[in-house]
mmCIF file of C-alpha atoms in Angstrom:
data_model
loop_
_atom_site.group_PDB
_atom_site.id
_atom_site.type_symbol
_atom_site.label_atom_id
_atom_site.label_comp_id
_atom_site.label_asym_id
_atom_site.label_seq_id
_atom_site.Cartn_x
_atom_site.Cartn_y
_atom_site.Cartn_z
ATOM 1 C CA GLY A 246 7.149 15.700 -16.886
ATOM 2 C CA GLU A 247 6.595 12.375 -13.483
ATOM 3 C CA ASN A 248 8.550 12.969 -11.057
ATOM 4 C CA VAL A 249 8.416 10.479 -7.941
ATOM 5 C CA GLU A 250 9.880 11.151 -4.307
ATOM 6 C CA GLN A 251 10.278 8.282 -2.152
ATOM 7 C CA HIS A 252 10.973 8.388 1.364
ATOM 8 C CA PRO A 253 12.837 7.167 3.511
ATOM 9 C CA SER A 254 15.412 6.241 1.846
ATOM 10 C CA THR A 255 16.334 3.426 4.422
ATOM 11 C CA LEU A 256 13.916 2.361 7.250
ATOM 12 C CA SER A 257 14.649 0.186 10.276
ATOM 13 C CA VAL A 258 11.920 -1.473 12.372
ATOM 14 C CA GLN A 259 11.241 -4.239 14.732
ATOM 15 C CA GLU A 260 10.351 -7.590 13.791
ATOM 16 C CA GLY A 261 6.416 -7.223 14.371
ATOM 17 C CA ASP A 262 6.358 -4.003 14.115
ATOM 18 C CA SER A 263 4.732 -2.099 10.810
ATOM 19 C CA ALA A 264 6.824 -0.393 8.164
ATOM 20 C CA VAL A 265 5.313 2.825 6.106
ATOM 21 C CA ILE A 266 6.880 4.138 2.915
ATOM 22 C CA LYS A 267 5.494 7.399 1.648
ATOM 23 C CA CYS A 268 5.435 8.160 -2.465
ATOM 24 C CA THR A 269 4.849 11.647 -3.676
ATOM 25 C CA TYR A 270 4.264 12.414 -7.466
ATOM 26 C CA SER A 271 3.902 15.352 -9.550
ATOM 27 C CA ASP A 272 1.658 14.357 -12.244
ATOM 28 C CA SER A 273 -1.699 14.583 -11.426
ATOM 29 C CA ALA A 274 -2.783 12.598 -14.688
ATOM 30 C CA SER A 275 -0.902 9.729 -13.350
ATOM 31 C CA ASN A 276 -3.645 6.634 -13.059
ATOM 32 C CA TYR A 277 -1.728 3.638 -11.895
ATOM 33 C CA PHE A 278 1.217 3.302 -8.910
ATOM 34 C CA PRO A 279 2.650 -0.113 -8.159
ATOM 35 C CA TRP A 280 4.905 -0.889 -5.513
ATOM 36 C CA TYR A 281 7.804 -3.411 -6.407
ATOM 37 C CA LYS A 282 10.100 -5.421 -3.889
ATOM 38 C CA GLN A 283 13.987 -6.146 -4.978
ATOM 39 C CA GLU A 284 16.208 -8.465 -3.283
ATOM 40 C CA LEU A 285 19.803 -8.580 -3.658
ATOM 41 C CA GLY A 286 20.789 -9.155 -6.873
ATOM 42 C CA LYS A 287 17.785 -9.817 -8.307
ATOM 43 C CA ARG A 288 14.625 -8.539 -10.337
ATOM 44 C CA PRO A 289 12.216 -6.245 -9.079
ATOM 45 C CA GLN A 290 8.657 -8.052 -8.501
ATOM 46 C CA LEU A 291 5.547 -6.349 -7.555
ATOM 47 C CA ILE A 292 4.023 -7.050 -4.845
ATOM 48 C CA ILE A 293 1.077 -4.738 -4.675
ATOM 49 C CA ASP A 294 -0.239 -1.779 -6.935
ATOM 50 C CA ILE A 295 -3.140 0.401 -6.783
ATOM 51 C CA ARG A 296 -5.248 2.661 -9.739
ATOM 52 C CA SER A 297 -6.670 6.216 -9.756
ATOM 53 C CA ASN A 298 -10.097 4.775 -8.793
ATOM 54 C CA VAL A 299 -9.726 3.439 -5.915
ATOM 55 C CA GLY A 300 -7.836 4.694 -2.392
ATOM 56 C CA GLU A 301 -6.553 1.673 -0.639
ATOM 57 C CA LYS A 302 -6.146 -1.884 -1.353
ATOM 58 C CA LYS A 303 -4.861 -4.997 1.117
ATOM 59 C CA ASP A 304 -3.161 -7.707 0.583
ATOM 60 C CA GLN A 305 -2.737 -9.918 3.507
ATOM 61 C CA ARG A 306 0.242 -8.034 5.415
ATOM 62 C CA ILE A 307 0.074 -5.134 3.063
ATOM 63 C CA ALA A 308 -1.500 -2.504 2.188
ATOM 64 C CA VAL A 309 -0.959 0.631 -0.551
ATOM 65 C CA THR A 310 -3.231 3.800 0.192
ATOM 66 C CA LEU A 311 -3.611 6.724 -2.313
ATOM 67 C CA ASN A 312 -4.256 10.136 -2.111
ATOM 68 C CA LYS A 313 -5.051 11.840 -5.330
ATOM 69 C CA THR A 314 -5.774 15.142 -3.938
ATOM 70 C CA ALA A 315 -2.633 15.374 -2.469
ATOM 71 C CA LYS A 316 -0.548 13.352 -5.123
ATOM 72 C CA HIS A 317 0.610 10.830 -2.514
ATOM 73 C CA PHE A 318 0.455 7.092 -1.463
ATOM 74 C CA SER A 319 2.183 5.063 0.983
ATOM 75 C CA LEU A 320 3.047 0.970 1.310
ATOM 76 C CA HIS A 321 1.856 0.016 4.720
ATOM 77 C CA ILE A 322 3.713 -3.755 6.185
ATOM 78 C CA THR A 323 2.173 -4.981 9.132
ATOM 79 C CA GLU A 324 3.520 -7.504 11.474
ATOM 80 C CA THR A 325 6.938 -7.424 9.757
ATOM 81 C CA GLN A 326 9.091 -10.658 9.225
ATOM 82 C CA PRO A 327 12.521 -11.310 8.117
ATOM 83 C CA GLU A 328 11.688 -11.906 4.854
ATOM 84 C CA ASP A 329 10.690 -8.495 4.081
ATOM 85 C CA SER A 330 13.942 -6.988 4.158
ATOM 86 C CA ALA A 331 14.652 -5.764 0.932
ATOM 87 C CA VAL A 332 14.341 -2.621 -1.283
ATOM 88 C CA TYR A 333 11.255 -1.206 -2.154
ATOM 89 C CA PHE A 334 10.285 0.945 -5.389
ATOM 90 C CA CYS A 335 7.331 3.025 -5.680
ATOM 91 C CA ALA A 336 6.391 3.814 -9.071
ATOM 92 C CA ALA A 337 3.854 6.302 -11.160
ATOM 93 C CA LYS A 338 2.982 5.779 -14.604
ATOM 94 C CA GLY A 339 3.813 8.776 -16.759
ATOM 95 C CA SER A 340 2.975 8.545 -20.640
ATOM 96 C CA ASN A 341 3.550 6.284 -23.132
ATOM 97 C CA TYR A 342 2.969 3.651 -20.255
ATOM 98 C CA GLN A 343 6.380 4.550 -18.759
ATOM 99 C CA LEU A 344 6.962 3.781 -15.019
ATOM 100 C CA ILE A 345 8.750 6.888 -12.881
ATOM 101 C CA TRP A 346 10.176 5.491 -10.179
ATOM 102 C CA GLY A 347 10.722 6.627 -6.326
ATOM 103 C CA ALA A 348 14.670 6.043 -5.273
ATOM 104 C CA GLY A 349 14.122 3.177 -3.654
ATOM 105 C CA THR A 350 13.609 2.472 0.439
ATOM 106 C CA LYS A 351 15.927 -0.233 2.001
ATOM 107 C CA LEU A 352 14.141 -1.904 4.661
ATOM 108 C CA ILE A 353 15.595 -3.614 7.672
ATOM 109 C CA ILE A 354 13.972 -5.735 10.000
ATOM 110 C CA LYS A 355 15.776 -6.267 12.974
ATOM 111 C CA PRO A 356 15.013 -9.396 15.087
ATOM 112 C CA GLY B 48 2.026 -13.652 -13.791
ATOM 113 C CA ALA B 49 3.948 -13.353 -17.142
ATOM 114 C CA VAL B 50 7.578 -14.321 -17.879
ATOM 115 C CA VAL B 51 10.342 -12.058 -19.255
ATOM 116 C CA SER B 52 13.549 -13.759 -19.560
ATOM 117 C CA GLN B 53 16.289 -11.969 -19.996
ATOM 118 C CA HIS B 54 19.845 -13.509 -21.103
ATOM 119 C CA PRO B 55 22.782 -14.018 -20.276
ATOM 120 C CA SER B 56 22.317 -13.014 -16.453
ATOM 121 C CA TRP B 57 26.196 -12.228 -15.914
ATOM 122 C CA VAL B 58 28.742 -12.128 -18.592
ATOM 123 C CA ILE B 59 32.438 -11.205 -18.626
ATOM 124 C CA CYS B 60 34.069 -9.409 -21.346
ATOM 125 C CA LYS B 61 37.521 -7.232 -22.223
ATOM 126 C CA SER B 62 37.569 -3.766 -22.973
ATOM 127 C CA GLY B 63 36.860 -2.503 -26.070
ATOM 128 C CA THR B 64 34.297 -6.060 -27.127
ATOM 129 C CA SER B 65 30.887 -5.843 -27.705
ATOM 130 C CA VAL B 66 28.113 -7.630 -25.662
ATOM 131 C CA LYS B 67 24.384 -8.242 -26.514
ATOM 132 C CA ILE B 68 21.726 -8.875 -23.693
ATOM 133 C CA GLU B 69 18.595 -10.345 -25.226
ATOM 134 C CA CYS B 70 15.196 -10.135 -23.799
ATOM 135 C CA ARG B 71 12.426 -12.072 -24.396
ATOM 136 C CA SER B 72 8.566 -12.083 -22.927
ATOM 137 C CA LEU B 73 8.058 -15.482 -22.905
ATOM 138 C CA ASP B 74 3.708 -16.094 -23.049
ATOM 139 C CA PHE B 75 2.677 -12.370 -23.928
ATOM 140 C CA GLN B 76 3.176 -9.847 -26.928
ATOM 141 C CA ALA B 77 5.014 -6.859 -25.491
ATOM 142 C CA THR B 78 4.774 -3.787 -27.928
ATOM 143 C CA THR B 79 7.209 -1.754 -25.395
ATOM 144 C CA MET B 80 9.895 -2.828 -23.420
ATOM 145 C CA PHE B 81 12.275 -0.952 -21.446
ATOM 146 C CA TRP B 82 15.922 -0.778 -21.056
ATOM 147 C CA TYR B 83 17.271 0.198 -17.504
ATOM 148 C CA ARG B 84 20.707 0.567 -15.589
ATOM 149 C CA GLN B 85 21.137 -0.118 -11.782
ATOM 150 C CA PHE B 86 24.320 0.675 -10.238
ATOM 151 C CA PRO B 87 24.399 -0.628 -7.006
ATOM 152 C CA LYS B 88 22.266 0.402 -4.129
ATOM 153 C CA GLN B 89 20.433 3.229 -6.085
ATOM 154 C CA SER B 90 17.253 2.835 -8.131
ATOM 155 C CA LEU B 91 16.574 2.100 -11.856
ATOM 156 C CA MET B 92 17.778 4.086 -14.309
ATOM 157 C CA LEU B 93 15.881 4.317 -17.627
ATOM 158 C CA MET B 94 18.142 4.436 -20.815
ATOM 159 C CA ALA B 95 15.588 3.492 -23.045
ATOM 160 C CA THR B 96 12.255 2.800 -24.370
ATOM 161 C CA SER B 97 11.960 -0.015 -27.116
ATOM 162 C CA ASN B 98 8.813 -0.170 -29.293
ATOM 163 C CA GLU B 99 8.689 -2.805 -31.678
ATOM 164 C CA GLY B 100 9.788 -2.253 -35.286
ATOM 165 C CA SER B 101 10.869 1.479 -34.553
ATOM 166 C CA LYS B 102 13.836 2.767 -33.242
ATOM 167 C CA ALA B 103 14.200 3.184 -29.311
ATOM 168 C CA THR B 104 13.887 6.440 -27.418
ATOM 169 C CA TYR B 105 16.913 6.896 -25.676
ATOM 170 C CA GLU B 106 16.565 8.794 -22.258
ATOM 171 C CA GLN B 107 18.771 12.043 -22.129
ATOM 172 C CA GLY B 108 22.455 11.201 -21.466
ATOM 173 C CA VAL B 109 22.788 7.968 -23.107
ATOM 174 C CA GLU B 110 24.367 7.481 -26.073
ATOM 175 C CA LYS B 111 22.568 5.263 -28.296
ATOM 176 C CA ASP B 112 25.640 4.553 -30.508
ATOM 177 C CA LYS B 113 26.940 3.279 -27.272
ATOM 178 C CA PHE B 114 23.953 1.442 -26.637
ATOM 179 C CA LEU B 115 22.135 -0.464 -29.324
ATOM 180 C CA ILE B 116 18.823 -1.172 -29.227
ATOM 181 C CA ASN B 117 16.653 -3.669 -31.412
ATOM 182 C CA HIS B 118 12.856 -4.713 -31.215
ATOM 183 C CA ALA B 119 12.327 -6.840 -34.041
ATOM 184 C CA SER B 120 9.590 -8.415 -32.779
ATOM 185 C CA LEU B 121 6.930 -8.229 -30.275
ATOM 186 C CA THR B 122 8.580 -10.880 -28.067
ATOM 187 C CA LEU B 123 12.179 -10.047 -28.232
ATOM 188 C CA SER B 124 14.323 -6.977 -27.777
ATOM 189 C CA THR B 125 17.749 -6.762 -27.372
ATOM 190 C CA LEU B 126 20.582 -4.305 -25.915
ATOM 191 C CA THR B 127 24.205 -4.317 -27.199
ATOM 192 C CA VAL B 128 26.848 -2.343 -25.559
ATOM 193 C CA THR B 129 29.287 -1.498 -28.172
ATOM 194 C CA SER B 130 33.155 -0.737 -26.921
ATOM 195 C CA ALA B 131 32.701 -1.269 -23.138
ATOM 196 C CA HIS B 132 34.541 -0.088 -20.964
ATOM 197 C CA PRO B 133 35.098 -1.000 -17.468
ATOM 198 C CA GLU B 134 32.421 2.186 -16.873
ATOM 199 C CA ASP B 135 29.769 0.396 -18.203
ATOM 200 C CA SER B 136 29.782 -2.617 -15.717
ATOM 201 C CA SER B 137 26.930 -2.697 -14.155
ATOM 202 C CA PHE B 138 23.792 -4.195 -13.694
ATOM 203 C CA TYR B 139 21.060 -3.917 -16.820
ATOM 204 C CA ILE B 140 17.853 -5.108 -16.475
ATOM 205 C CA CYS B 141 14.801 -5.059 -19.104
ATOM 206 C CA SER B 142 11.088 -4.912 -18.482
ATOM 207 C CA ALA B 143 8.240 -5.582 -20.541
ATOM 208 C CA ILE B 144 4.485 -4.202 -20.228
ATOM 209 C CA GLY B 145 1.549 -6.925 -20.363
ATOM 210 C CA GLU B 146 -2.112 -5.527 -21.009
ATOM 211 C CA ASN B 147 -2.745 -4.182 -17.621
ATOM 212 C CA THR B 148 0.380 -1.912 -17.189
ATOM 213 C CA GLU B 149 2.342 -4.235 -14.933
ATOM 214 C CA ALA B 150 6.038 -4.513 -15.267
ATOM 215 C CA PHE B 151 7.306 -7.846 -15.666
ATOM 216 C CA PHE B 152 11.243 -8.042 -15.311
ATOM 217 C CA GLY B 153 14.022 -9.893 -16.650
ATOM 218 C CA GLN B 154 16.052 -11.558 -14.343
ATOM 219 C CA GLY B 155 19.058 -8.664 -15.020
ATOM 220 C CA THR B 156 22.194 -8.965 -16.537
ATOM 221 C CA ARG B 157 25.681 -8.251 -14.231
ATOM 222 C CA LEU B 158 28.089 -6.935 -16.885
ATOM 223 C CA THR B 159 31.880 -6.669 -15.678
ATOM 224 C CA VAL B 160 34.173 -5.310 -18.560
ATOM 225 C CA VAL B 161 37.770 -6.012 -17.518
#
């Protein structure tokens, strides 16, 4: 089955700098890759997603890139702000619409 | 986006009692819902996949007789934690898949068993 690995587990960046979180997946048939942001005690919220027919998608300060050949995808946040501090999860869609989740990355934005 | 409502948001129960958690898709029909458990500072652990009108599919290591899942309609799935014990204390969260495969999450339920 699908396996998703996410790195790093914790990322600390200076406010205004960029943050990059990377995920790899194992099932070449996976075709949907969302990124979720979860603030403490709250539900995960979709922030951006990408399908396997495109290589990059951008939404303001957030972008996701996908390399199907290497089976990895990354989340890029530019001009980080304090409100970007949260746990970020990547996922890949496996069979039966089941999302296989990465372990999460705790992003800390230092003022 | 679509809305998934989960209730209750928190519950405290005595050891040995049962607790029911509801997950509703308010503005779309969800043929498939998922139940997760999340420990502090950890990722979402899939417990089971719930399909409307059929038995849930449980992940390895999840006791189906302890975590009863019912998906009686296209908009409602319930998780019942039976004979709860302190080790069952956790954050339980459901999600439902919309038409474009985006997953919408409920608010989550923080269960504390005393």
